mmCIF file of C-alpha atoms and ligand atoms in Angstrom:
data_model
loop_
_atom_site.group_PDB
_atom_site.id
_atom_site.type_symbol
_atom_site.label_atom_id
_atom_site.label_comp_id
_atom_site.label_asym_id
_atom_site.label_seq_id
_atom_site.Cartn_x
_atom_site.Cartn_y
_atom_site.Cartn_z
ATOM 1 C CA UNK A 1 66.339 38.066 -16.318
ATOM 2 C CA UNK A 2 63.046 36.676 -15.235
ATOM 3 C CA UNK A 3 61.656 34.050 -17.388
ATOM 4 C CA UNK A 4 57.869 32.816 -17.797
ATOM 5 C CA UNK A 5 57.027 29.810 -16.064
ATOM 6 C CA UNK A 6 55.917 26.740 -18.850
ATOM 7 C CA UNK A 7 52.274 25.753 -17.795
ATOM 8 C CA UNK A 8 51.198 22.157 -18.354
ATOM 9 C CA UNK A 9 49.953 21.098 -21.517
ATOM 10 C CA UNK A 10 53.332 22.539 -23.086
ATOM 11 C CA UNK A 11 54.870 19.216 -24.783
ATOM 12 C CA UNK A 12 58.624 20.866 -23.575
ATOM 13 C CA UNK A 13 57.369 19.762 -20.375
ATOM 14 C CA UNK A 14 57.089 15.686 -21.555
ATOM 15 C CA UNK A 15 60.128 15.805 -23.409
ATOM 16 C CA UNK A 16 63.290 13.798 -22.720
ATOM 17 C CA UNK A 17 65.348 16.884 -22.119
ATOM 18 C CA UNK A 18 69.164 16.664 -24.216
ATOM 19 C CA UNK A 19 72.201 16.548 -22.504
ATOM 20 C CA UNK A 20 74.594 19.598 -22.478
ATOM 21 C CA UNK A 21 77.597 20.173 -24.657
ATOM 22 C CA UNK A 22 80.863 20.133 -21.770
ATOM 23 C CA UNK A 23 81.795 23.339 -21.308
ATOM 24 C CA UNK A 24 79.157 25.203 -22.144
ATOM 25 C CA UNK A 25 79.295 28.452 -20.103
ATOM 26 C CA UNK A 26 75.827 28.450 -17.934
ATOM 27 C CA UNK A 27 76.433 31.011 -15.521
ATOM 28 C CA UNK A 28 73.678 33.786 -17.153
ATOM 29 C CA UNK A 29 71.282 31.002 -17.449
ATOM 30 C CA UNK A 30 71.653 29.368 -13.951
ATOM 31 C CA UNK A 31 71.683 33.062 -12.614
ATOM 32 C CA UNK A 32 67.774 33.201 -14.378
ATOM 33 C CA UNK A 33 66.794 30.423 -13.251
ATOM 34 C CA UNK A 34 67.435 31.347 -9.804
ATOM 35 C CA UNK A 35 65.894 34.534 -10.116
ATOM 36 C CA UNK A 36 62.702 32.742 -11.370
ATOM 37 C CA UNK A 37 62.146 30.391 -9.215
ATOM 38 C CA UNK A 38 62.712 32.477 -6.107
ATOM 39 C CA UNK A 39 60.086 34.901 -7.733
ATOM 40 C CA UNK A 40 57.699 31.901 -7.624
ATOM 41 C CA UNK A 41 58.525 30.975 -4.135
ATOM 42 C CA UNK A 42 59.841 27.354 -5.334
ATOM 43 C CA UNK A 43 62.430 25.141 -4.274
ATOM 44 C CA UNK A 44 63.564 23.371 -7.598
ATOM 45 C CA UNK A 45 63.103 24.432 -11.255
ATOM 46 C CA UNK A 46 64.324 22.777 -14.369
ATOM 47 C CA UNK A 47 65.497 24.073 -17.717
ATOM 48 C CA UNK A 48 62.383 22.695 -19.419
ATOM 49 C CA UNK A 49 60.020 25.093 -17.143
ATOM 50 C CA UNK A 50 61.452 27.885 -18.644
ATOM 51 C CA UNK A 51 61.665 27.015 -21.983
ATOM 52 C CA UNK A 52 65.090 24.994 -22.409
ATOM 53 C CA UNK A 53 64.966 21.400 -23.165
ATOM 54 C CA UNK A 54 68.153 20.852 -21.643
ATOM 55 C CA UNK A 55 69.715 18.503 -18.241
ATOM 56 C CA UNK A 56 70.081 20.950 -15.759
ATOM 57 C CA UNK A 57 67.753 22.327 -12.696
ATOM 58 C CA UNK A 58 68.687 24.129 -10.165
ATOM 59 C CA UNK A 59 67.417 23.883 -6.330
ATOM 60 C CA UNK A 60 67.436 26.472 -3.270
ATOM 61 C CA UNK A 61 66.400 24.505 -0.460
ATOM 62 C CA UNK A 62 67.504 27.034 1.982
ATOM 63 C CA UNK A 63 63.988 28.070 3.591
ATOM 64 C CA UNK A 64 63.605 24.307 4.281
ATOM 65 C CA UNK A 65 67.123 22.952 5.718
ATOM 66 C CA UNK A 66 66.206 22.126 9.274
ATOM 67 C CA UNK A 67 69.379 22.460 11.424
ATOM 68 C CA UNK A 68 71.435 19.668 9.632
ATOM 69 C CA UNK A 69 68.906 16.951 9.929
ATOM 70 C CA UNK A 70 69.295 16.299 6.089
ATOM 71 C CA UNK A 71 72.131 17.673 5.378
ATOM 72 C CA UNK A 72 71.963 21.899 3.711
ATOM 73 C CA UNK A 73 71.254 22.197 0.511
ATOM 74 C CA UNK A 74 71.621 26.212 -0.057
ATOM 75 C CA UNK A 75 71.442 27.203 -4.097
ATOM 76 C CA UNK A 76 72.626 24.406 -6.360
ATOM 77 C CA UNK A 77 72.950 23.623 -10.127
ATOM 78 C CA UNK A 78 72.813 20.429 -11.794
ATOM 79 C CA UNK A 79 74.161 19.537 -14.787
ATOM 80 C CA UNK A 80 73.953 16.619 -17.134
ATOM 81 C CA UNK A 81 72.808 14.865 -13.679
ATOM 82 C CA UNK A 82 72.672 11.044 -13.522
ATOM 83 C CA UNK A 83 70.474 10.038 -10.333
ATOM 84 C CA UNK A 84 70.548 6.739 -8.413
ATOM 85 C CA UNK A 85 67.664 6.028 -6.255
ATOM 86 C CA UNK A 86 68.426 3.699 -3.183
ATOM 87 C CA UNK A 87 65.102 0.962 -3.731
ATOM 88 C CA UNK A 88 65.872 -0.365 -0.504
ATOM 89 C CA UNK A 89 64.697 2.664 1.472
ATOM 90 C CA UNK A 90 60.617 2.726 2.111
ATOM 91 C CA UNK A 91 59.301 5.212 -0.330
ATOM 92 C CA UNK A 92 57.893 8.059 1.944
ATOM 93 C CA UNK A 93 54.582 9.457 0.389
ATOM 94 C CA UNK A 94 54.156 13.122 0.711
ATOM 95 C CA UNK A 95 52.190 16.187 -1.461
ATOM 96 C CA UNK A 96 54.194 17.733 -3.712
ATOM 97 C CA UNK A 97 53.416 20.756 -5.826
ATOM 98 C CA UNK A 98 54.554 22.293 -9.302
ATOM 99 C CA UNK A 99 55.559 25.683 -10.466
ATOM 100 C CA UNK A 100 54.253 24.437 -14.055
ATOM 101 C CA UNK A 101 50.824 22.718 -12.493
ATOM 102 C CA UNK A 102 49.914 25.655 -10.136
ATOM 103 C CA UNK A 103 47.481 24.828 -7.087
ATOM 104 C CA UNK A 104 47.788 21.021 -7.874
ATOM 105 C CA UNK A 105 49.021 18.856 -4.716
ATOM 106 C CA UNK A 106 49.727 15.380 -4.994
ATOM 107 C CA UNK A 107 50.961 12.773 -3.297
ATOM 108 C CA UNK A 108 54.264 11.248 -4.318
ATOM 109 C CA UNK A 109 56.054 8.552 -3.471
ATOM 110 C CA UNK A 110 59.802 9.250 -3.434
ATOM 111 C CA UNK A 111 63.113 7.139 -2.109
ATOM 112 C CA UNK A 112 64.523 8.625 1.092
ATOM 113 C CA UNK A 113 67.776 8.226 0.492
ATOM 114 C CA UNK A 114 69.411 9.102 -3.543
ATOM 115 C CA UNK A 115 72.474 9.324 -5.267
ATOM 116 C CA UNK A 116 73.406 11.996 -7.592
ATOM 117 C CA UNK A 117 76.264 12.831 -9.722
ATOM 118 C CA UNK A 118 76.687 16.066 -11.833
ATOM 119 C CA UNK A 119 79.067 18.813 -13.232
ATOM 120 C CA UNK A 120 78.719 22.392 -12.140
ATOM 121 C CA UNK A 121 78.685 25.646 -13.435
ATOM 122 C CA UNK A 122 82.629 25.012 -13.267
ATOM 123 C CA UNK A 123 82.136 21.762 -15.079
ATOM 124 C CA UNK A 124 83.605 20.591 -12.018
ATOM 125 C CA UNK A 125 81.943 16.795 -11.318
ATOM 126 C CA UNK A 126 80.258 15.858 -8.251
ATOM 127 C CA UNK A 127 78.445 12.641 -6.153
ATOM 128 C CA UNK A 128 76.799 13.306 -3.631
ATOM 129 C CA UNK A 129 73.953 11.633 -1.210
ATOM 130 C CA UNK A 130 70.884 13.154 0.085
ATOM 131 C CA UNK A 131 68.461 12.082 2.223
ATOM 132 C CA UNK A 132 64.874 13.556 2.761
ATOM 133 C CA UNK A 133 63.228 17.065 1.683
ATOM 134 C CA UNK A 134 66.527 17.785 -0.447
ATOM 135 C CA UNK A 135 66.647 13.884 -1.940
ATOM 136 C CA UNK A 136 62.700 14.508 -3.145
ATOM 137 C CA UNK A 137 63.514 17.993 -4.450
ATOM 138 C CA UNK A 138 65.610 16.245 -6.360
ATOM 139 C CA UNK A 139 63.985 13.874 -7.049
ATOM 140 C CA UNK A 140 61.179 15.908 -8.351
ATOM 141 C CA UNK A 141 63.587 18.083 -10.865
ATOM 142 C CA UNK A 142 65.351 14.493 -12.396
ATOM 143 C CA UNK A 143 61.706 13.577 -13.246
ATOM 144 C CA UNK A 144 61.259 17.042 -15.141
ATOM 145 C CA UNK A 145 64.102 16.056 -17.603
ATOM 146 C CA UNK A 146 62.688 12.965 -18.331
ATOM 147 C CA UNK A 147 59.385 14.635 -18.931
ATOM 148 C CA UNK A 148 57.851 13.061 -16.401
ATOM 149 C CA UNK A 149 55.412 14.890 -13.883
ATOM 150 C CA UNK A 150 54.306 14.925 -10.561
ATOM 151 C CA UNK A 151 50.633 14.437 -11.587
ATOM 152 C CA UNK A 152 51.808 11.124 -13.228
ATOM 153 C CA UNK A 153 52.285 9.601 -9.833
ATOM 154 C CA UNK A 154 48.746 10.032 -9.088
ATOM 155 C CA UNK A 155 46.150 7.492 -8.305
ATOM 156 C CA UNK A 156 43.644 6.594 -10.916
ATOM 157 C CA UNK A 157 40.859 8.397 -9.014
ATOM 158 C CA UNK A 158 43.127 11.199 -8.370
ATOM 159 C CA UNK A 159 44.032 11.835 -12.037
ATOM 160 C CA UNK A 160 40.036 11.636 -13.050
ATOM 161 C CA UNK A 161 39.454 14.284 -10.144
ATOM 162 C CA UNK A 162 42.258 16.200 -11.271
ATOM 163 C CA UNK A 163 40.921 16.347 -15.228
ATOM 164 C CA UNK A 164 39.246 19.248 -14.931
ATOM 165 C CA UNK A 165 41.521 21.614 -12.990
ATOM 166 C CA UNK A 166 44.549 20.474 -15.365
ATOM 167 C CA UNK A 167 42.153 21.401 -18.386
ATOM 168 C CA UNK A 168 42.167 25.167 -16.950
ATOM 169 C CA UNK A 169 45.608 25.414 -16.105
ATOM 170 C CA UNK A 170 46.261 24.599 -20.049
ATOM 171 C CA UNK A 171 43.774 27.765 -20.822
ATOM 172 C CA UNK A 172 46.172 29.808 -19.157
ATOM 173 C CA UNK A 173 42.976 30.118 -16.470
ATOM 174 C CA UNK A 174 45.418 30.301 -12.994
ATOM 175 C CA UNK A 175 45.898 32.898 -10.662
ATOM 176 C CA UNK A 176 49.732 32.716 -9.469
ATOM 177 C CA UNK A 177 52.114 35.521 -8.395
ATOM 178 C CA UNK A 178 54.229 35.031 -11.241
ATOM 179 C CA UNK A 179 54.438 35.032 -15.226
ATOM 180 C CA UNK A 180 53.387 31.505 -17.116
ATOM 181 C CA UNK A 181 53.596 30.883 -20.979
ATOM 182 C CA UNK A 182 50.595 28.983 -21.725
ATOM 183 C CA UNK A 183 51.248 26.406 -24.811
ATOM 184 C CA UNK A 184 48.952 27.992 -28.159
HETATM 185 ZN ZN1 ZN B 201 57.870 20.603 -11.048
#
């Protein structure tokens, strides 16, 4: 199953997302969301950009993984995911974009180095480290279930330049290779 992509100005999107009952079988769910976001070309998509106001994103970071500098992250899920950023490592600014905020680039600040811990589709729990493209993918998703955005790390100017373009994208006025759900 493919699922719509939420477009910004959907109030899923700034919502504290719940955490998951243990147990709970994911697998159909994680399968969609992988489906989706490959679809829409992304490397990271969270359940509350397709609807589900739950902790869990999955990432595929395969395209990216440059031989073992960072470590591979292939396809992943994350559930009920608690994230520790190292605040001792520089933040590196780069653009990042958003399946939900289409054609918007900003740039981020993010911690090089993270923490993450996590049950799987197994329910099996995990902690692991990452370090660069993979630690700001995840970065990124973690943000989503706290209903925080990309866009919110923008500069002052930035976010007065960016008014008008995030006023469209909540018209449902965007021209992207895959399916949105525009909030009504
Ligand atoms: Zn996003």
């Amino acid at each position: 199953m493919i699922y719509p992509i939420i477009a910004y100005g959907d109030p899923i999107l700034r919502e504290k997302a719940a955490a998951i009952p243990k147990e709970k079988a994911l697998e159909e769910l994680a399968q969609a969301m992988f489906a989706t976001m490959e679809l829409a070309q992304g490397v990271g998509l969270a359940a509350p950009q397709i609807g589900h106001s739950m902790r869990l994103f999955v990432t595929d970071c395969t395209s990216y993984n440059q031989a073992g500098k960072h470590g591979k992250m292939g396809k992943q899920v994350f559930i009920n995911p608690v994230l520790q950023v190292d605040s001792t490592t520089t933040p590196d600014i780069r653009e990042e974009g958003c399946l939900s905020i289409p054609h918007v680039l900003v740039a981020v600040p993010r911690r090089e180095r993270i923490k993450i811990s996590y049950f799987d589709l197994q329910w099996q729990f995990h902690e692991e480290e990452w370090t660069g493209f993979p630690a700001r993918v995840i970065q990124h998703e973690y943000d989503h279930l706290e209903g925080k955005l990309h866009i919110d790390y923008a500069s002052f100017l930035k976010k007065g330049l960016l008014k008008k373009k995030l006023a469209t994208i909540r018209q449902g006025k965007v021209n992207v290779p895959y399916q949105m759900r525009f909030y009504t």
